[in-house]
PDB file of C-alpha atoms and ligand atoms in Angstrom:
ATOM      1  CA  MET P   1       0.928 -25.661  37.607  1.00 59.00           C
ATOM      2  CA  ASP P   2      -2.642 -24.609  36.894  1.00 68.00           C
ATOM      3  CA  LEU P   3      -2.957 -24.300  33.143  1.00 81.00           C
ATOM      4  CA  ASP P   4      -6.345 -22.616  33.383  1.00 79.00           C
ATOM      5  CA  GLY P   5      -8.138 -25.500  31.701  1.00 87.00           C
ATOM      6  CA  LEU P   6      -5.661 -25.697  28.808  1.00 94.00           C
ATOM      7  CA  ASP P   7      -4.622 -29.123  27.530  1.00 94.00           C
ATOM      8  CA  PRO P   8      -0.992 -29.606  28.633  1.00 94.00           C
ATOM      9  CA  HIS P   9      -0.456 -32.069  25.766  1.00 94.00           C
ATOM     10  CA  ARG P  10      -1.394 -29.534  23.108  1.00 95.00           C
ATOM     11  CA  ILE P  11       0.663 -26.545  24.093  1.00 97.00           C
ATOM     12  CA  PRO P  12       2.008 -24.976  20.872  1.00 97.00           C
ATOM     13  CA  ARG P  13       5.723 -25.503  20.410  1.00 98.00           C
ATOM     14  CA  HIS P  14       6.248 -22.100  18.842  1.00 98.00           C
ATOM     15  CA  VAL P  15       4.121 -18.964  19.299  1.00 98.00           C
ATOM     16  CA  ALA P  16       4.948 -15.790  17.359  1.00 98.00           C
ATOM     17  CA  CYS P  17       3.454 -12.329  17.964  1.00 98.00           C
ATOM     18  CA  VAL P  18       2.960  -9.218  15.875  1.00 98.00           C
ATOM     19  CA  MET P  19       2.971  -6.647  18.675  1.00 98.00           C
ATOM     20  CA  ASP P  20       0.742  -4.041  17.074  1.00 97.00           C
ATOM     21  CA  GLY P  21      -1.112  -1.012  18.432  1.00 97.00           C
ATOM     22  CA  ASN P  22       1.482   0.745  20.567  1.00 97.00           C
ATOM     23  CA  GLY P  23       0.933   4.078  18.830  1.00 96.00           C
ATOM     24  CA  ARG P  24      -2.864   3.912  19.064  1.00 98.00           C
ATOM     25  CA  TRP P  25      -2.686   2.919  22.722  1.00 98.00           C
ATOM     26  CA  ALA P  26      -0.573   5.994  23.488  1.00 97.00           C
ATOM     27  CA  THR P  27      -2.730   8.360  21.438  1.00 97.00           C
ATOM     28  CA  LYS P  28      -5.841   7.115  23.253  1.00 97.00           C
ATOM     29  CA  GLN P  29      -4.239   8.089  26.546  1.00 96.00           C
ATOM     30  CA  GLY P  30      -3.097  11.470  25.223  1.00 97.00           C
ATOM     31  CA  LEU P  31       0.551  10.366  25.367  1.00 97.00           C
ATOM     32  CA  PRO P  32       3.281  10.564  22.728  1.00 95.00           C
ATOM     33  CA  ARG P  33       3.532   7.429  20.550  1.00 94.00           C
ATOM     34  CA  THR P  34       6.876   6.594  22.113  1.00 93.00           C
ATOM     35  CA  GLU P  35       5.155   5.945  25.457  1.00 95.00           C
ATOM     36  CA  GLY P  36       3.224   3.202  23.691  1.00 96.00           C
ATOM     37  CA  HIS P  37       6.500   1.469  22.850  1.00 94.00           C
ATOM     38  CA  ARG P  38       7.667   1.780  26.455  1.00 93.00           C
ATOM     39  CA  ALA P  39       4.418   0.189  27.637  1.00 95.00           C
ATOM     40  CA  GLY P  40       4.761  -2.385  24.847  1.00 96.00           C
ATOM     41  CA  GLU P  41       8.061  -3.485  26.283  1.00 94.00           C
ATOM     42  CA  GLU P  42       6.355  -4.164  29.660  1.00 95.00           C
ATOM     43  CA  ALA P  43       3.694  -6.167  27.858  1.00 97.00           C
ATOM     44  CA  LEU P  44       6.343  -8.199  26.071  1.00 96.00           C
ATOM     45  CA  PHE P  45       8.027  -9.115  29.332  1.00 96.00           C
ATOM     46  CA  ASP P  46       4.725 -10.229  30.867  1.00 97.00           C
ATOM     47  CA  ALA P  47       3.766 -12.235  27.778  1.00 98.00           C
ATOM     48  CA  ALA P  48       7.202 -13.900  27.742  1.00 97.00           C
ATOM     49  CA  GLN P  49       6.738 -14.937  31.372  1.00 97.00           C
ATOM     50  CA  GLY P  50       3.293 -16.259  30.471  1.00 97.00           C
ATOM     51  CA  ALA P  51       4.824 -18.298  27.648  1.00 98.00           C
ATOM     52  CA  LEU P  52       7.342 -19.740  30.104  1.00 97.00           C
ATOM     53  CA  GLU P  53       4.554 -20.663  32.532  1.00 96.00           C
ATOM     54  CA  LEU P  54       2.718 -22.514  29.792  1.00 97.00           C
ATOM     55  CA  GLY P  55       5.867 -24.377  28.805  1.00 97.00           C
ATOM     56  CA  ILE P  56       5.944 -22.913  25.290  1.00 98.00           C
ATOM     57  CA  PRO P  57       9.473 -23.731  24.079  1.00 98.00           C
ATOM     58  CA  TYR P  58       9.766 -21.009  21.398  1.00 98.00           C
ATOM     59  CA  PHE P  59       8.335 -17.504  21.599  1.00 98.00           C
ATOM     60  CA  THR P  60       9.044 -14.999  18.827  1.00 98.00           C
ATOM     61  CA  VAL P  61       8.163 -11.309  18.635  1.00 98.00           C
ATOM     62  CA  TYR P  62       8.245  -8.794  15.795  1.00 97.00           C
ATOM     63  CA  ALA P  63      10.125  -5.874  17.333  1.00 95.00           C
ATOM     64  CA  PHE P  64      11.224  -3.874  14.301  1.00 95.00           C
ATOM     65  CA  SER P  65      10.536  -4.433  10.626  1.00 95.00           C
ATOM     66  CA  THR P  66      12.678  -3.514   7.624  1.00 94.00           C
ATOM     67  CA  GLU P  67       9.957  -0.909   6.898  1.00 94.00           C
ATOM     68  CA  ASN P  68      10.042   0.675  10.384  1.00 95.00           C
ATOM     69  CA  TRP P  69      13.103   2.799   9.437  1.00 95.00           C
ATOM     70  CA  ARG P  70      10.629   5.015   7.536  1.00 96.00           C
ATOM     71  CA  ARG P  71       9.136   6.266  10.817  1.00 95.00           C
ATOM     72  CA  PRO P  72      10.181   9.672  12.177  1.00 94.00           C
ATOM     73  CA  GLY P  73      13.819   9.664  13.363  1.00 94.00           C
ATOM     74  CA  GLU P  74      12.817  10.388  16.940  1.00 93.00           C
ATOM     75  CA  GLU P  75      10.531   7.343  17.082  1.00 93.00           C
ATOM     76  CA  VAL P  76      13.165   5.079  15.480  1.00 94.00           C
ATOM     77  CA  ARG P  77      15.774   6.274  17.992  1.00 93.00           C
ATOM     78  CA  PHE P  78      13.355   5.704  20.848  1.00 92.00           C
ATOM     79  CA  LEU P  79      12.540   2.190  19.666  1.00 92.00           C
ATOM     80  CA  LEU P  80      16.237   1.351  19.319  1.00 91.00           C
ATOM     81  CA  ASN P  81      16.791   2.618  22.842  1.00 89.00           C
ATOM     82  CA  VAL P  82      13.878   0.662  24.274  1.00 87.00           C
ATOM     83  CA  ILE P  83      15.143  -2.485  22.623  1.00 86.00           C
ATOM     84  CA  ALA P  84      18.795  -1.914  23.493  1.00 83.00           C
ATOM     85  CA  ASP P  85      18.443  -0.412  26.974  1.00 81.00           C
ATOM     86  CA  GLN P  86      15.381  -2.142  28.341  1.00 81.00           C
ATOM     87  CA  LEU P  87      15.285  -5.500  26.626  1.00 80.00           C
ATOM     88  CA  LEU P  88      18.992  -6.034  26.043  1.00 81.00           C
ATOM     89  CA  THR P  89      20.307  -4.675  29.304  1.00 83.00           C
ATOM     90  CA  ARG P  90      17.791  -4.638  32.156  1.00 85.00           C
ATOM     91  CA  ARG P  91      15.477  -7.432  30.999  1.00 92.00           C
ATOM     92  CA  ARG P  92      18.359  -9.433  29.666  1.00 93.00           C
ATOM     93  CA  ASP P  93      19.472 -10.333  33.178  1.00 93.00           C
ATOM     94  CA  ASP P  94      15.910 -11.100  34.329  1.00 95.00           C
ATOM     95  CA  LEU P  95      15.348 -13.308  31.292  1.00 96.00           C
ATOM     96  CA  HIS P  96      18.696 -14.988  31.843  1.00 96.00           C
ATOM     97  CA  ALA P  97      17.735 -15.730  35.473  1.00 97.00           C
ATOM     98  CA  LEU P  98      14.513 -17.310  34.177  1.00 97.00           C
ATOM     99  CA  GLY P  99      16.505 -19.595  31.884  1.00 98.00           C
ATOM    100  CA  VAL P 100      15.491 -17.858  28.657  1.00 98.00           C
ATOM    101  CA  ARG P 101      17.739 -18.049  25.622  1.00 98.00           C
ATOM    102  CA  ILE P 102      17.601 -14.834  23.577  1.00 96.00           C
ATOM    103  CA  ARG P 103      18.138 -14.911  19.822  1.00 96.00           C
ATOM    104  CA  PHE P 104      17.699 -12.484  16.955  1.00 96.00           C
ATOM    105  CA  ILE P 105      16.537 -12.823  13.382  1.00 97.00           C
ATOM    106  CA  GLY P 106      16.777 -10.088  10.770  1.00 97.00           C
ATOM    107  CA  ARG P 107      19.234  -8.334   8.497  1.00 96.00           C
ATOM    108  CA  ARG P 108      22.441  -7.181  10.103  1.00 94.00           C
ATOM    109  CA  ASP P 109      22.891  -4.357   7.609  1.00 91.00           C
ATOM    110  CA  TRP P 110      24.366  -0.848   7.801  1.00 92.00           C
ATOM    111  CA  ARG P 111      21.117   0.575   9.175  1.00 92.00           C
ATOM    112  CA  VAL P 112      21.481  -1.215  12.499  1.00 93.00           C
ATOM    113  CA  PRO P 113      23.832   0.819  14.718  1.00 92.00           C
ATOM    114  CA  ARG P 114      26.942  -1.092  15.784  1.00 93.00           C
ATOM    115  CA  TRP P 115      26.199  -0.550  19.464  1.00 90.00           C
ATOM    116  CA  VAL P 116      22.816  -2.238  19.038  1.00 91.00           C
ATOM    117  CA  LEU P 117      24.428  -5.207  17.244  1.00 93.00           C
ATOM    118  CA  LYS P 118      26.959  -5.436  20.039  1.00 93.00           C
ATOM    119  CA  ARG P 119      24.238  -5.596  22.714  1.00 92.00           C
ATOM    120  CA  MET P 120      22.322  -8.155  20.695  1.00 93.00           C
ATOM    121  CA  ASP P 121      25.413 -10.354  20.443  1.00 95.00           C
ATOM    122  CA  GLU P 122      26.138  -9.955  24.151  1.00 94.00           C
ATOM    123  CA  ALA P 123      22.579 -10.969  25.110  1.00 94.00           C
ATOM    124  CA  ALA P 124      22.670 -13.968  22.766  1.00 95.00           C
ATOM    125  CA  ARG P 125      26.071 -15.071  24.069  1.00 96.00           C
ATOM    126  CA  LEU P 126      25.112 -14.657  27.730  1.00 96.00           C
ATOM    127  CA  THR P 127      21.951 -16.716  27.362  1.00 97.00           C
ATOM    128  CA  GLU P 128      22.988 -19.270  24.728  1.00 97.00           C
ATOM    129  CA  ARG P 129      23.055 -22.244  27.105  1.00 98.00           C
ATOM    130  CA  ASN P 130      19.619 -21.560  28.622  1.00 98.00           C
ATOM    131  CA  THR P 131      16.973 -24.162  27.959  1.00 98.00           C
ATOM    132  CA  ALA P 132      13.693 -23.005  29.577  1.00 98.00           C
ATOM    133  CA  MET P 133      12.527 -21.136  26.464  1.00 98.00           C
ATOM    134  CA  THR P 134      13.908 -19.473  23.349  1.00 98.00           C
ATOM    135  CA  LEU P 135      12.803 -15.863  22.915  1.00 98.00           C
ATOM    136  CA  THR P 136      13.511 -14.766  19.366  1.00 98.00           C
ATOM    137  CA  VAL P 137      13.391 -11.067  18.616  1.00 96.00           C
ATOM    138  CA  ALA P 138      12.779 -10.197  14.973  1.00 97.00           C
ATOM    139  CA  PHE P 139      14.733  -7.007  14.475  1.00 95.00           C
ATOM    140  CA  ASN P 140      15.251  -5.245  11.125  1.00 96.00           C
ATOM    141  CA  TYR P 141      13.295  -8.242   9.928  1.00 97.00           C
ATOM    142  CA  GLY P 142      11.272  -8.727   6.760  1.00 97.00           C
ATOM    143  CA  GLY P 143       9.905 -12.060   5.572  1.00 98.00           C
ATOM    144  CA  ARG P 144      10.598 -11.430   1.896  1.00 97.00           C
ATOM    145  CA  ALA P 145      14.109 -10.196   2.709  1.00 97.00           C
ATOM    146  CA  GLU P 146      14.681 -13.416   4.655  1.00 98.00           C
ATOM    147  CA  ILE P 147      13.742 -15.532   1.622  1.00 98.00           C
ATOM    148  CA  VAL P 148      15.929 -13.364  -0.650  1.00 98.00           C
ATOM    149  CA  ASP P 149      18.848 -13.772   1.776  1.00 97.00           C
ATOM    150  CA  ALA P 150      18.351 -17.549   1.876  1.00 98.00           C
ATOM    151  CA  VAL P 151      18.371 -17.784  -1.934  1.00 97.00           C
ATOM    152  CA  ARG P 152      21.437 -15.534  -2.134  1.00 97.00           C
ATOM    153  CA  ALA P 153      23.253 -17.792   0.325  1.00 97.00           C
ATOM    154  CA  LEU P 154      22.388 -20.862  -1.778  1.00 97.00           C
ATOM    155  CA  VAL P 155      23.651 -19.163  -4.945  1.00 97.00           C
ATOM    156  CA  GLU P 156      26.835 -18.064  -3.180  1.00 97.00           C
ATOM    157  CA  GLU P 157      27.413 -21.652  -2.085  1.00 97.00           C
ATOM    158  CA  GLY P 158      27.128 -22.702  -5.734  1.00 97.00           C
ATOM    159  CA  VAL P 159      24.116 -24.968  -5.128  1.00 97.00           C
ATOM    160  CA  PRO P 160      22.735 -26.047  -8.545  1.00 97.00           C
ATOM    161  CA  ALA P 161      19.133 -25.085  -9.385  1.00 95.00           C
ATOM    162  CA  ARG P 162      17.867 -28.691  -9.290  1.00 96.00           C
ATOM    163  CA  LYS P 163      19.087 -28.994  -5.690  1.00 96.00           C
ATOM    164  CA  ILE P 164      17.142 -25.925  -4.531  1.00 96.00           C
ATOM    165  CA  ASP P 165      14.038 -27.242  -2.824  1.00 97.00           C
ATOM    166  CA  GLU P 166      11.954 -26.264   0.213  1.00 97.00           C
ATOM    167  CA  LYS P 167      14.311 -27.984   2.629  1.00 97.00           C
ATOM    168  CA  ALA P 168      17.331 -26.189   1.170  1.00 98.00           C
ATOM    169  CA  ILE P 169      15.636 -22.796   1.536  1.00 98.00           C
ATOM    170  CA  ALA P 170      14.430 -23.617   5.061  1.00 98.00           C
ATOM    171  CA  ARG P 171      17.999 -24.528   6.048  1.00 97.00           C
ATOM    172  CA  HIS P 172      19.189 -21.071   4.966  1.00 98.00           C
ATOM    173  CA  LEU P 173      16.641 -18.978   6.843  1.00 98.00           C
ATOM    174  CA  TYR P 174      17.972 -16.682   9.598  1.00 98.00           C
ATOM    175  CA  ASP P 175      17.654 -19.322  12.315  1.00 97.00           C
ATOM    176  CA  PRO P 176      16.981 -22.785  10.912  1.00 97.00           C
ATOM    177  CA  SER P 177      17.015 -24.312  14.397  1.00 96.00           C
ATOM    178  CA  ILE P 178      13.671 -22.672  15.258  1.00 97.00           C
ATOM    179  CA  PRO P 179      10.616 -24.776  14.330  1.00 98.00           C
ATOM    180  CA  ASP P 180       7.861 -23.167  12.257  1.00 98.00           C
ATOM    181  CA  PRO P 181       5.290 -21.343  14.405  1.00 98.00           C
ATOM    182  CA  ASP P 182       2.178 -23.304  15.351  1.00 97.00           C
ATOM    183  CA  LEU P 183       0.380 -20.135  16.370  1.00 98.00           C
ATOM    184  CA  VAL P 184       0.767 -16.527  15.216  1.00 98.00           C
ATOM    185  CA  ILE P 185      -0.999 -13.814  17.219  1.00 98.00           C
ATOM    186  CA  ARG P 186      -1.619 -10.285  15.971  1.00 98.00           C
ATOM    187  CA  THR P 187      -2.995  -7.652  18.291  1.00 98.00           C
ATOM    188  CA  SER P 188      -4.868  -4.374  17.718  1.00 98.00           C
ATOM    189  CA  GLY P 189      -7.660  -5.610  15.443  1.00 98.00           C
ATOM    190  CA  GLU P 190      -5.568  -5.607  12.262  1.00 97.00           C
ATOM    191  CA  TYR P 191      -5.930  -8.666  10.054  1.00 97.00           C
ATOM    192  CA  ARG P 192      -2.614  -8.704   8.240  1.00 96.00           C
ATOM    193  CA  ILE P 193       0.662 -10.590   8.384  1.00 97.00           C
ATOM    194  CA  SER P 194       2.816  -7.578   7.402  1.00 96.00           C
ATOM    195  CA  ASN P 195       5.759  -9.567   6.048  1.00 97.00           C
ATOM    196  CA  PHE P 196       6.276 -11.491   9.315  1.00 98.00           C
ATOM    197  CA  LEU P 197       7.711 -15.039   9.016  1.00 98.00           C
ATOM    198  CA  ILE P 198       5.942 -15.488   5.687  1.00 98.00           C
ATOM    199  CA  TRP P 199       7.856 -18.652   4.782  1.00 98.00           C
ATOM    200  CA  GLU P 200       7.548 -20.201   8.233  1.00 98.00           C
ATOM    201  CA  LEU P 201       3.846 -19.591   8.846  1.00 97.00           C
ATOM    202  CA  ALA P 202       2.585 -21.605   5.874  1.00 97.00           C
ATOM    203  CA  TYR P 203       0.681 -23.957   8.218  1.00 95.00           C
ATOM    204  CA  SER P 204       0.332 -21.784  11.332  1.00 97.00           C
ATOM    205  CA  GLU P 205      -2.945 -21.052  13.056  1.00 97.00           C
ATOM    206  CA  LEU P 206      -3.614 -17.303  13.071  1.00 98.00           C
ATOM    207  CA  VAL P 207      -5.309 -15.637  16.024  1.00 98.00           C
ATOM    208  CA  PHE P 208      -6.310 -11.983  15.906  1.00 98.00           C
ATOM    209  CA  THR P 209      -7.325  -9.964  18.929  1.00 98.00           C
ATOM    210  CA  ASP P 210      -8.581  -6.402  19.350  1.00 98.00           C
ATOM    211  CA  VAL P 211      -6.388  -5.863  22.421  1.00 98.00           C
ATOM    212  CA  LEU P 212      -3.749  -3.205  21.774  1.00 98.00           C
ATOM    213  CA  TRP P 213      -0.273  -4.627  22.401  1.00 98.00           C
ATOM    214  CA  PRO P 214       0.533  -2.510  25.510  1.00 98.00           C
ATOM    215  CA  ASP P 215      -2.557  -4.024  27.190  1.00 98.00           C
ATOM    216  CA  PHE P 216      -1.584  -7.588  26.230  1.00 98.00           C
ATOM    217  CA  ARG P 217      -0.836  -9.757  29.251  1.00 98.00           C
ATOM    218  CA  ARG P 218      -0.207 -13.444  29.931  1.00 97.00           C
ATOM    219  CA  GLU P 219      -4.003 -13.971  30.279  1.00 97.00           C
ATOM    220  CA  ASN P 220      -4.409 -12.848  26.666  1.00 98.00           C
ATOM    221  CA  LEU P 221      -1.743 -15.310  25.621  1.00 98.00           C
ATOM    222  CA  ARG P 222      -3.650 -18.093  27.379  1.00 97.00           C
ATOM    223  CA  GLU P 223      -6.810 -16.998  25.604  1.00 97.00           C
ATOM    224  CA  ALA P 224      -5.042 -17.262  22.240  1.00 98.00           C
ATOM    225  CA  VAL P 225      -3.687 -20.719  23.140  1.00 97.00           C
ATOM    226  CA  ARG P 226      -7.220 -21.740  24.116  1.00 96.00           C
ATOM    227  CA  GLU P 227      -8.442 -20.649  20.687  1.00 96.00           C
ATOM    228  CA  PHE P 228      -5.541 -22.553  19.109  1.00 96.00           C
ATOM    229  CA  GLN P 229      -6.477 -25.727  20.994  1.00 95.00           C
ATOM    230  CA  ALA P 230     -10.064 -25.454  19.797  1.00 93.00           C
ATOM    231  CA  ARG P 231      -8.925 -25.523  16.165  1.00 92.00           C
ATOM    232  CA  ASP P 232      -8.566 -28.624  14.034  1.00 74.00           C
ATOM    233  CA  ARG P 233      -5.176 -28.632  12.315  1.00 69.00           C
ATOM    234  CA  ARG P 234      -5.171 -30.773   9.200  1.00 70.00           C
ATOM    235  CA  PHE P 235      -2.089 -29.532   7.317  1.00 71.00           C
ATOM    236  CA  GLY P 236      -3.806 -30.204   4.014  1.00 73.00           C
ATOM    237  CA  ASN P 237      -4.667 -33.766   5.081  1.00 74.00           C
ATOM    238  CA  THR P 238      -7.974 -35.140   6.233  1.00 69.00           C
ATOM    239  CA  ASP P 239      -6.526 -36.475   9.471  1.00 62.00           C
ATOM    240  CA  SER P 240      -5.639 -33.821  12.049  1.00 58.00           C
ATOM    241  CA  ARG P 241      -3.172 -36.182  13.766  1.00 54.00           C
ATOM    242  CA  ARG P 242      -0.771 -36.042  10.831  1.00 52.00           C
ATOM    243  CA  GLY P 243       1.790 -33.261  10.528  1.00 58.00           C
ATOM    244  CA  PRO P 244       2.644 -31.266   7.374  1.00 62.00           C
ATOM    245  CA  ASP P 245       4.227 -33.285   4.531  1.00 56.00           C
TER     246      ASP P 245
HETATM  247  C1  LIG T   1       3.626  -1.650  16.435  1.00 95.48           C
HETATM  248  O1  LIG T   1       2.895  -0.608  17.004  1.00 95.48           O
HETATM  249  C2  LIG T   1       4.802  -1.930  17.187  1.00 95.48           C
HETATM  250  C3  LIG T   1       6.076  -1.724  16.785  1.00 95.48           C
HETATM  251  C4  LIG T   1       6.441  -1.096  15.491  1.00 95.48           C
HETATM  252  C5  LIG T   1       7.208  -2.095  17.591  1.00 95.48           C
HETATM  253  C6  LIG T   1       7.031  -3.133  18.629  1.00 95.48           C
HETATM  254  C7  LIG T   1       7.889  -2.736  19.724  1.00 95.48           C
HETATM  255  C8  LIG T   1       7.676  -2.926  21.033  1.00 95.48           C
HETATM  256  C9  LIG T   1       6.558  -3.712  21.596  1.00 95.48           C
HETATM  257  C10 LIG T   1       8.595  -2.253  21.954  1.00 95.48           C
HETATM  258  C11 LIG T   1       9.463  -3.118  22.690  1.00 95.48           C
HETATM  259  C12 LIG T   1      10.090  -4.169  21.905  1.00 95.48           C
HETATM  260  C13 LIG T   1      11.095  -4.890  22.364  1.00 95.48           C
HETATM  261  C14 LIG T   1      11.596  -6.067  21.579  1.00 95.48           C
HETATM  262  C15 LIG T   1      11.705  -4.566  23.673  1.00 95.48           C
HETATM  263  P1  LIG T   1       2.617   0.683  16.155  1.00 95.48           P
HETATM  264  O2  LIG T   1       3.589   1.725  16.605  1.00 95.48           O
HETATM  265  O3  LIG T   1       2.658   0.343  14.710  1.00 95.48           O
HETATM  266  O4  LIG T   1       1.188   1.053  16.640  1.00 95.48           O
HETATM  267  P2  LIG T   1       0.007   1.701  15.762  1.00 95.48           P
HETATM  268  O5  LIG T   1      -0.335   0.699  14.707  1.00 95.48           O
HETATM  269  O6  LIG T   1      -1.075   1.884  16.776  1.00 95.48           O
HETATM  270  O7  LIG T   1       0.540   2.988  15.232  1.00 95.48           O
END
């Protein structure tokens, strides 16, 4: 496959995206904000296919944060419907056919409607044996909440304070089987992390682009990977060939 000049030996193992700018994209076109989320879902599907083409094993997207419940009820309902009806029903089968394993990270608390949880579980179960790529959807997700939940789990297990180290916390994150992201992309010209994977991205390369998420396509993903490959990752060492400690 033509990798567009990218180095096939330095494809990031895990790419995570903050899909920002849906509202601004819609407003610019004179459309209601919700149309931006609909278009954002299309963009996500294209980017996921692009990740598959590049052979990226783990692709994670920030779909709904613990703070997003504060948005107007109509927008929250619309987002839940886009995620549950489009991603978890229609796209689910397409992604399954492509060999994509779908997983979720985030708090499964009372705010998430039961029917959404049910669809999430169904999609995860249907696709659990797929091996082409893991698409992780961060839903009702907050990075600080994830660390709090990990520490709570350790305390509940009765782990003594001296045994609580970085490895112990990492093992209690929402999905410890997912490697830390090598590359985090944020769209829409905002230079923030917004509580996304804050534990996991300690050594990630960050790429920011002005493209609004609904306009993001697989070419933009390639561009970000190109930028990633041009960087020199040292992980606090002097030798870029060594990994983090
Ligand atoms: C940020 O744009 C985006 C979100 C809060 C949600 C991301 C959701 C999607 C891309 C929809 C589909 C998702 C899935 C998983 C199917 P914003 O509304 O904050 O935009 P703004 O900053 O321009 O207001």
